[in-house]
Short mmCIF file of C-alpha atoms in Angstrom, two decimals:
data_model
loop_
_atom_site.label_atom_id
_atom_site.label_comp_id
_atom_site.label_asym_id
_atom_site.label_seq_id
_atom_site.Cartn_x
_atom_site.Cartn_y
_atom_site.Cartn_z
CA MET A 1 -22.24 233.72 307.54
CA GLU A 2 -22.84 235.54 310.80
CA PHE A 3 -20.43 236.89 313.42
CA ARG A 4 -20.10 239.33 316.32
CA ILE A 5 -17.04 241.47 317.08
CA ASP A 6 -16.09 244.76 318.76
CA SER A 7 -16.26 247.72 316.34
CA SER A 8 -12.68 248.85 317.00
CA GLU A 9 -11.27 245.38 316.29
CA LEU A 10 -13.28 245.14 313.08
CA THR A 11 -12.12 248.58 311.97
CA ASP A 12 -8.47 247.78 312.63
CA ALA A 13 -8.70 244.47 310.74
CA VAL A 14 -10.45 246.00 307.73
CA ALA A 15 -7.97 248.91 307.64
CA TRP A 16 -5.03 246.49 307.70
CA ALA A 17 -6.28 244.47 304.74
CA ALA A 18 -7.57 247.47 302.77
CA ARG A 19 -4.04 248.95 302.53
CA VAL A 20 -3.29 246.83 299.47
CA LEU A 21 -6.50 247.53 297.55
CA PRO A 22 -5.88 249.31 294.23
CA ALA A 23 -7.23 252.85 293.87
CA ARG A 24 -8.64 251.85 290.49
CA SER A 25 -8.77 248.47 288.85
CA PRO A 26 -10.24 247.12 285.59
CA VAL A 27 -11.09 243.98 287.60
CA PRO A 28 -13.92 244.97 290.00
CA VAL A 29 -13.41 242.08 292.44
CA LEU A 30 -9.88 243.33 293.22
CA GLY A 31 -11.54 246.22 295.01
CA GLY A 32 -13.10 243.71 297.36
CA LEU A 33 -12.21 242.38 300.79
CA LEU A 34 -12.82 238.72 301.53
CA LEU A 35 -14.36 238.03 304.95
CA GLU A 36 -14.18 234.47 306.26
CA VAL A 37 -15.70 233.35 309.56
CA ARG A 38 -14.71 230.04 311.14
CA ASP A 39 -13.85 228.58 314.56
CA GLY A 40 -14.15 231.81 316.51
CA ARG A 41 -12.03 233.78 314.06
CA LEU A 42 -12.69 236.42 311.42
CA ARG A 43 -10.19 236.53 308.55
CA VAL A 44 -10.08 239.65 306.37
CA SER A 45 -8.05 239.44 303.12
CA GLY A 46 -7.27 241.85 300.31
CA LEU A 47 -5.05 241.74 297.23
CA ASP A 48 -4.13 243.22 293.92
CA TYR A 49 -1.64 241.97 291.37
CA GLU A 50 1.31 243.50 293.27
CA ALA A 51 0.55 242.84 296.95
CA SER A 52 -1.65 240.94 299.38
CA ALA A 53 -2.65 241.35 303.04
CA ARG A 54 -4.47 239.05 305.47
CA ILE A 55 -5.36 239.35 309.14
CA ASP A 56 -7.03 236.98 311.61
CA VAL A 57 -8.87 238.34 314.66
CA GLU A 58 -11.08 236.78 317.30
CA ALA A 59 -14.82 236.97 316.62
CA GLU A 60 -17.86 235.13 317.92
CA THR A 61 -18.89 232.70 315.20
CA VAL A 62 -22.65 232.36 314.89
CA ARG A 63 -22.60 230.84 311.42
CA GLU A 64 -19.53 230.01 309.33
CA GLY A 65 -19.20 231.38 305.83
CA ARG A 66 -17.49 233.71 303.37
CA ALA A 67 -18.39 237.05 301.82
CA LEU A 68 -16.70 239.37 299.33
CA VAL A 69 -17.64 243.07 299.57
CA LEU A 70 -16.25 246.39 298.36
CA GLY A 71 -13.31 247.01 300.69
CA ARG A 72 -13.16 250.80 300.79
CA ARG A 73 -16.92 251.02 301.31
CA LEU A 74 -16.66 248.58 304.20
CA LEU A 75 -13.81 250.63 305.68
CA ASP A 76 -15.86 253.83 305.42
CA ILE A 77 -18.69 252.07 307.28
CA CYS A 78 -16.36 250.77 309.98
CA LYS A 79 -15.05 254.28 310.64
CA VAL A 80 -18.53 255.57 311.50
CA LEU A 81 -19.83 252.58 313.45
CA PRO A 82 -20.87 253.29 317.05
CA ARG A 83 -18.43 251.98 319.62
CA GLY A 84 -19.25 248.59 321.03
CA PRO A 85 -20.34 245.22 319.64
CA VAL A 86 -21.02 244.83 315.91
CA GLU A 87 -22.92 242.08 314.12
CA GLY A 88 -22.24 241.04 310.54
CA ALA A 89 -24.42 238.62 308.59
CA ILE A 90 -25.24 237.61 305.03
CA GLU A 91 -28.86 238.38 304.27
CA GLY A 92 -29.81 237.32 300.76
CA ALA A 93 -27.51 239.12 298.29
CA ARG A 94 -25.97 241.50 300.77
CA LEU A 95 -23.86 241.70 303.93
CA SER A 96 -25.57 243.55 306.75
CA VAL A 97 -23.44 245.30 309.39
CA THR A 98 -25.22 246.43 312.55
CA GLY A 99 -23.81 248.42 315.45
CA GLY A 100 -26.08 249.96 318.09
CA ASP A 101 -28.97 251.65 316.27
CA ALA A 102 -26.99 251.93 313.00
CA ARG A 103 -27.47 249.40 310.22
CA PHE A 104 -25.68 249.16 306.87
CA GLY A 105 -26.02 246.90 303.86
CA LEU A 106 -23.31 246.00 301.35
CA SER A 107 -23.79 244.22 298.03
CA LEU A 108 -21.93 240.93 297.71
CA LEU A 109 -19.35 240.50 294.96
CA PRO A 110 -19.01 237.15 293.12
CA LEU A 111 -16.70 234.84 295.08
CA ASP A 112 -15.98 232.65 292.04
CA ASP A 113 -14.20 235.55 290.32
CA TYR A 114 -11.90 236.33 293.26
CA PRO A 115 -8.26 235.17 292.87
CA ALA A 116 -6.65 232.93 295.47
CA GLN A 117 -4.34 234.59 297.99
CA PRO A 118 -0.67 234.07 297.11
CA GLU A 119 1.31 231.75 299.36
CA LEU A 120 4.11 233.12 301.52
CA PRO A 121 7.57 232.68 299.97
CA ALA A 122 10.18 230.56 301.71
CA PHE A 123 10.70 231.49 305.38
CA ARG A 124 14.16 233.03 305.98
CA GLY A 125 14.26 234.26 309.58
CA VAL A 126 13.00 236.83 312.06
CA VAL A 127 13.68 240.49 312.90
CA GLU A 128 12.56 242.69 315.78
CA ALA A 129 9.36 244.40 314.64
CA GLU A 130 10.02 247.81 316.21
CA ALA A 131 13.64 247.98 315.04
CA PHE A 132 12.70 246.97 311.50
CA ALA A 133 9.91 249.55 311.31
CA ALA A 134 12.25 252.30 312.52
CA ALA A 135 14.98 251.32 310.04
CA VAL A 136 12.60 251.34 307.06
CA GLY A 137 11.39 254.80 308.03
CA GLN A 138 14.96 256.08 308.25
CA VAL A 139 15.91 255.09 304.69
CA ALA A 140 12.56 255.61 302.95
CA VAL A 141 13.06 259.40 302.88
CA ALA A 142 15.77 258.93 300.23
CA ALA A 143 13.72 256.71 297.90
CA GLY A 144 12.87 258.13 294.49
CA ARG A 145 9.39 259.22 293.42
CA ASP A 146 9.93 259.06 289.64
CA ASP A 147 8.11 256.01 288.26
CA SER A 148 10.08 256.27 285.02
CA LEU A 149 13.01 254.81 287.03
CA PRO A 150 11.18 252.06 288.95
CA VAL A 151 14.21 250.57 290.72
CA LEU A 152 14.99 253.93 292.36
CA THR A 153 11.50 253.95 293.91
CA GLY A 154 12.51 250.89 295.92
CA ILE A 155 14.38 250.05 299.10
CA ARG A 156 17.26 247.63 298.91
CA LEU A 157 17.01 244.81 301.46
CA ALA A 158 20.20 242.77 301.74
CA LEU A 159 20.79 239.84 304.08
CA ASP A 160 24.31 238.77 304.98
CA GLY A 161 24.79 236.50 307.96
CA THR A 162 23.08 238.16 310.92
CA THR A 163 23.13 241.64 309.33
CA MET A 164 20.27 243.20 307.40
CA THR A 165 21.04 246.27 305.29
CA LEU A 166 18.33 248.64 304.11
CA ALA A 167 19.18 251.34 301.56
CA ALA A 168 17.46 253.83 299.26
CA THR A 169 18.56 256.51 296.79
CA ASP A 170 17.00 258.92 294.31
CA ARG A 171 20.45 259.81 292.85
CA TYR A 172 20.65 263.03 294.92
CA ARG A 173 20.86 261.40 298.36
CA TYR A 174 21.53 257.91 299.61
CA ALA A 175 20.41 256.50 302.98
CA VAL A 176 21.71 253.27 304.51
CA ARG A 177 20.72 251.56 307.76
CA THR A 178 21.98 248.26 309.16
CA LEU A 179 20.36 246.17 311.88
CA GLU A 180 20.58 242.69 313.30
CA TRP A 181 18.26 239.90 312.29
CA LYS A 182 18.13 236.18 313.02
CA PRO A 183 18.32 233.79 310.07
CA GLU A 184 16.62 230.46 310.66
CA GLY A 185 15.95 227.27 308.77
CA ASP A 186 18.12 225.13 306.55
CA GLY A 187 17.59 227.09 303.33
CA GLU A 188 19.50 230.00 301.83
CA THR A 189 19.80 232.98 304.17
CA GLY A 190 21.66 235.54 302.01
CA ALA A 191 19.72 237.84 299.69
CA ASP A 192 19.89 241.19 297.88
CA VAL A 193 16.53 242.45 296.58
CA VAL A 194 14.66 245.72 295.97
CA VAL A 195 11.22 246.18 297.56
CA PRO A 196 8.80 248.96 296.51
CA ALA A 197 9.38 251.74 299.04
CA ARG A 198 5.74 252.72 299.35
CA ARG A 199 4.65 249.17 300.06
CA LEU A 200 7.48 248.49 302.49
CA THR A 201 6.80 251.76 304.32
CA GLU A 202 3.12 250.84 304.74
CA ILE A 203 4.09 247.41 306.04
CA ALA A 204 6.65 248.90 308.43
CA ARG A 205 4.14 251.39 309.84
CA SER A 206 1.67 248.60 310.50
CA LEU A 207 4.38 246.63 312.31
CA ALA A 208 5.60 249.58 314.39
CA SER A 209 3.29 248.77 317.29
CA ALA A 210 3.78 245.01 317.06
CA ALA A 211 5.51 243.35 319.98
CA GLY A 212 8.23 240.79 319.45
CA THR A 213 9.47 239.63 316.09
CA VAL A 214 8.37 239.55 312.47
CA ARG A 215 8.87 236.51 310.27
CA LEU A 216 10.48 237.35 306.93
CA ALA A 217 9.81 235.22 303.84
CA LEU A 218 11.55 235.71 300.50
CA ASP A 219 11.99 234.19 297.06
CA GLY A 220 13.05 235.44 293.64
CA GLY A 221 9.86 237.35 292.93
CA SER A 222 8.21 238.39 296.20
CA ILE A 223 8.74 239.13 299.87
CA GLY A 224 6.42 238.40 302.76
CA PHE A 225 6.04 239.34 306.43
CA GLU A 226 4.07 237.56 309.12
CA SER A 227 3.36 238.73 312.68
CA GLU A 228 0.64 238.26 315.31
CA GLY A 229 -2.12 236.97 313.05
CA THR A 230 -1.18 239.19 310.10
CA ARG A 231 0.62 238.38 306.90
CA THR A 232 1.37 240.41 303.81
CA THR A 233 3.25 239.91 300.56
CA THR A 234 4.48 242.24 297.83
CA ARG A 235 6.25 241.76 294.53
CA LEU A 236 9.91 242.74 294.19
CA LEU A 237 11.25 245.30 291.75
CA ASP A 238 13.57 244.26 288.93
CA GLY A 239 17.12 245.59 288.96
CA ARG A 240 19.61 246.64 291.62
CA LEU A 241 20.43 249.91 293.33
CA PRO A 242 23.93 251.34 292.78
CA ARG A 243 26.38 250.16 295.42
CA HIS A 244 27.07 252.65 298.16
CA ASP A 245 30.44 251.33 299.38
CA LYS A 246 32.69 253.61 297.31
CA LEU A 247 30.35 256.60 297.61
CA PHE A 248 30.47 256.39 301.38
CA SER A 249 34.26 256.04 301.49
CA LEU A 250 35.33 259.67 301.79
CA GLY A 251 39.02 259.32 302.51
CA GLU A 252 40.56 262.26 304.37
CA HIS A 253 37.83 264.66 305.47
CA ALA A 254 36.64 266.99 308.22
CA VAL A 255 34.06 265.98 310.83
CA ALA A 256 31.59 268.38 312.43
CA VAL A 257 29.52 267.35 315.45
CA THR A 258 26.46 269.30 316.57
CA GLU A 259 23.15 268.81 318.37
CA ARG A 260 20.53 267.50 315.97
CA ALA A 261 17.30 269.14 317.20
CA PRO A 262 18.71 272.70 317.34
CA LEU A 263 20.20 272.22 313.87
CA VAL A 264 16.82 271.10 312.50
CA GLU A 265 15.10 274.14 314.00
CA ALA A 266 17.80 276.47 312.68
CA VAL A 267 17.58 275.08 309.13
CA LYS A 268 13.78 275.49 309.19
CA ARG A 269 14.15 279.04 310.51
CA VAL A 270 16.65 280.38 308.00
CA ALA A 271 15.09 278.48 305.06
CA VAL A 272 11.98 280.68 305.16
CA VAL A 273 13.83 283.20 302.97
CA ALA A 274 15.16 280.55 300.59
CA GLU A 275 13.28 280.57 297.30
CA GLY A 276 12.76 277.36 295.37
CA ASP A 277 15.77 275.12 295.76
CA SER A 278 18.16 277.86 296.88
CA PRO A 279 20.54 276.41 299.46
CA VAL A 280 21.14 276.79 303.15
CA GLN A 281 24.81 277.45 303.88
CA LEU A 282 26.61 275.97 306.89
CA ALA A 283 29.92 277.63 307.73
CA PHE A 284 31.78 275.64 310.38
CA THR A 285 34.60 276.94 312.56
CA GLY A 286 36.30 275.28 315.50
CA ASP A 287 33.41 275.76 317.94
CA ALA A 288 30.38 276.93 315.96
CA VAL A 289 28.36 276.67 312.78
CA HIS A 290 26.89 279.77 311.14
CA LEU A 291 23.76 279.06 309.06
CA GLN A 292 22.68 281.45 306.33
CA ALA A 293 20.06 281.46 303.56
CA GLY A 294 18.77 283.98 301.04
CA TYR A 295 20.38 286.59 298.80
CA GLU A 296 21.07 290.34 298.89
CA ASP A 297 18.70 292.01 301.40
CA ASP A 298 16.44 288.99 301.95
CA ILE A 299 18.61 286.90 304.22
CA ALA A 300 18.42 284.94 307.45
CA SER A 301 21.17 283.58 309.68
CA GLN A 302 21.73 281.80 312.98
CA ARG A 303 24.71 280.60 314.97
CA LEU A 304 24.86 277.25 316.80
CA ALA A 305 27.50 275.50 318.86
CA ALA A 306 29.44 272.83 316.94
CA ALA A 307 32.82 271.09 317.04
CA LEU A 308 34.93 270.82 313.89
CA GLU A 309 37.85 268.42 313.54
CA GLY A 310 40.17 267.90 310.57
CA ALA A 311 40.01 271.47 309.27
CA GLU A 312 40.15 275.00 310.64
CA THR A 313 37.03 276.05 308.74
CA MET A 314 34.60 274.34 306.37
CA THR A 315 31.74 275.85 304.39
CA VAL A 316 29.14 273.72 302.65
CA ALA A 317 25.59 274.27 301.42
CA PHE A 318 22.63 271.95 300.93
CA ASN A 319 19.16 271.85 299.49
CA PRO A 320 17.16 272.64 302.68
CA GLY A 321 14.48 270.04 301.97
CA TYR A 322 17.02 267.27 301.48
CA LEU A 323 18.94 268.35 304.57
CA LEU A 324 15.80 268.36 306.73
CA ASP A 325 14.75 264.94 305.41
CA ALA A 326 18.17 263.58 306.31
CA LEU A 327 18.32 265.13 309.79
CA GLY A 328 14.73 264.11 310.52
CA SER A 329 15.51 260.45 309.81
CA PHE A 330 17.89 260.30 312.78
CA ASP A 331 16.73 259.77 316.35
CA THR A 332 19.98 260.61 318.17
CA ASP A 333 20.68 263.78 320.17
CA SER A 334 23.68 264.69 318.02
CA VAL A 335 24.81 264.06 314.45
CA ARG A 336 28.20 263.89 312.79
CA LEU A 337 28.71 265.57 309.42
CA HIS A 338 31.62 264.12 307.43
CA LEU A 339 32.65 266.86 304.98
CA LEU A 340 34.94 266.85 301.94
CA GLY A 341 34.23 270.45 300.95
CA PRO A 342 31.82 272.61 298.95
CA GLY A 343 30.17 270.89 295.98
CA GLN A 344 31.28 267.44 297.16
CA ARG A 345 29.76 264.52 298.98
CA ALA A 346 28.80 264.88 302.63
CA LEU A 347 27.92 262.00 304.92
CA ILE A 348 25.69 262.35 307.98
CA THR A 349 25.94 259.61 310.61
CA ASP A 350 24.41 258.97 314.00
CA ARG A 351 27.59 257.93 315.78
CA ALA A 352 31.09 256.62 315.14
CA ASP A 353 30.00 253.10 314.09
CA GLY A 354 27.64 254.56 311.49
CA ILE A 355 24.80 252.02 311.56
CA HIS A 356 22.68 254.80 310.06
CA GLN A 357 24.25 256.87 307.28
CA HIS A 358 22.79 259.45 304.92
CA LEU A 359 24.78 260.80 301.96
CA LEU A 360 24.01 264.22 300.47
CA MET A 361 25.62 266.22 297.71
CA SER A 362 26.59 269.69 298.83
CA VAL A 363 26.00 272.52 296.38
CA LYS A 364 27.73 275.82 295.62
CA PRO A 365 27.84 277.98 298.78
CA LEU A 366 26.25 281.40 298.88
CA VAL A 367 28.33 284.25 297.51
#
């Protein structure tokens, strides 16, 4: 095997595939990346038992062939290669990588022990890459981190007609985002599955700069994405997230509207005196919101413009970290806070149609 390619293109391809490599594995070959050179293309593939990734890039083919090498070591080498053309070739029992005056050698791993890449599940349809990446990022902040409750570490992905719903919850907050997608094919288009949040977030970040659409593939055990020479799969989580419909139905409530960026800055500012999980209080009146944090002599406060409808006054308090996560997931100039009262549910939305919603539990206000 022998090929030539630009160093930046090689680095990007290796980094894409290396995302799925396990940090530690009892099976050494699963730490490897498979390089395949054929017909003017270099294919780089990686996998573990939970996920797989593969990317095809253009490369000058001098001699066709395959090589399996330690993936993270290859990535480390790619990061320090001089800019410009790179040559890769099998020389005896190693892969040599040469760029400028720098030359590296990597031991080859046994190809016979390397598992076959999983096939993509059944193709379901397409979604705009940039919109999908943004939506995943908006709900991922609410996903759980406790591995003792695996399903809560996932993101719900539901397909219904031309609507895709993404949702995540750790029991203390619940984020939901809807977007349009285009089902295609003659097979089943509806679905309701839970995808590991960490994996889906990595996939979404890699798709963020992709132009056009992403193909979505899905079956009962795995989900796959394909776009511009890349494809990746990951296993689904067992179980279902709790439904959000009733939680998000607040009934009669007050609505406060305020500018998002100034509110974020104000929460950060007053929270510097909040110890541990002590709350930030938001006291709304008809035309303002007064933020306060801290106790006794160690306090901070700030006043912002806001509009309150449905009540003369409303005072609520939130965990500042949760509130900042929620506000930071929105990209609109203003946000709407739907408030039932202190110690009750509060819903933050981007606009009246609520395609992006984030539910928080308010806590006891400051005395």
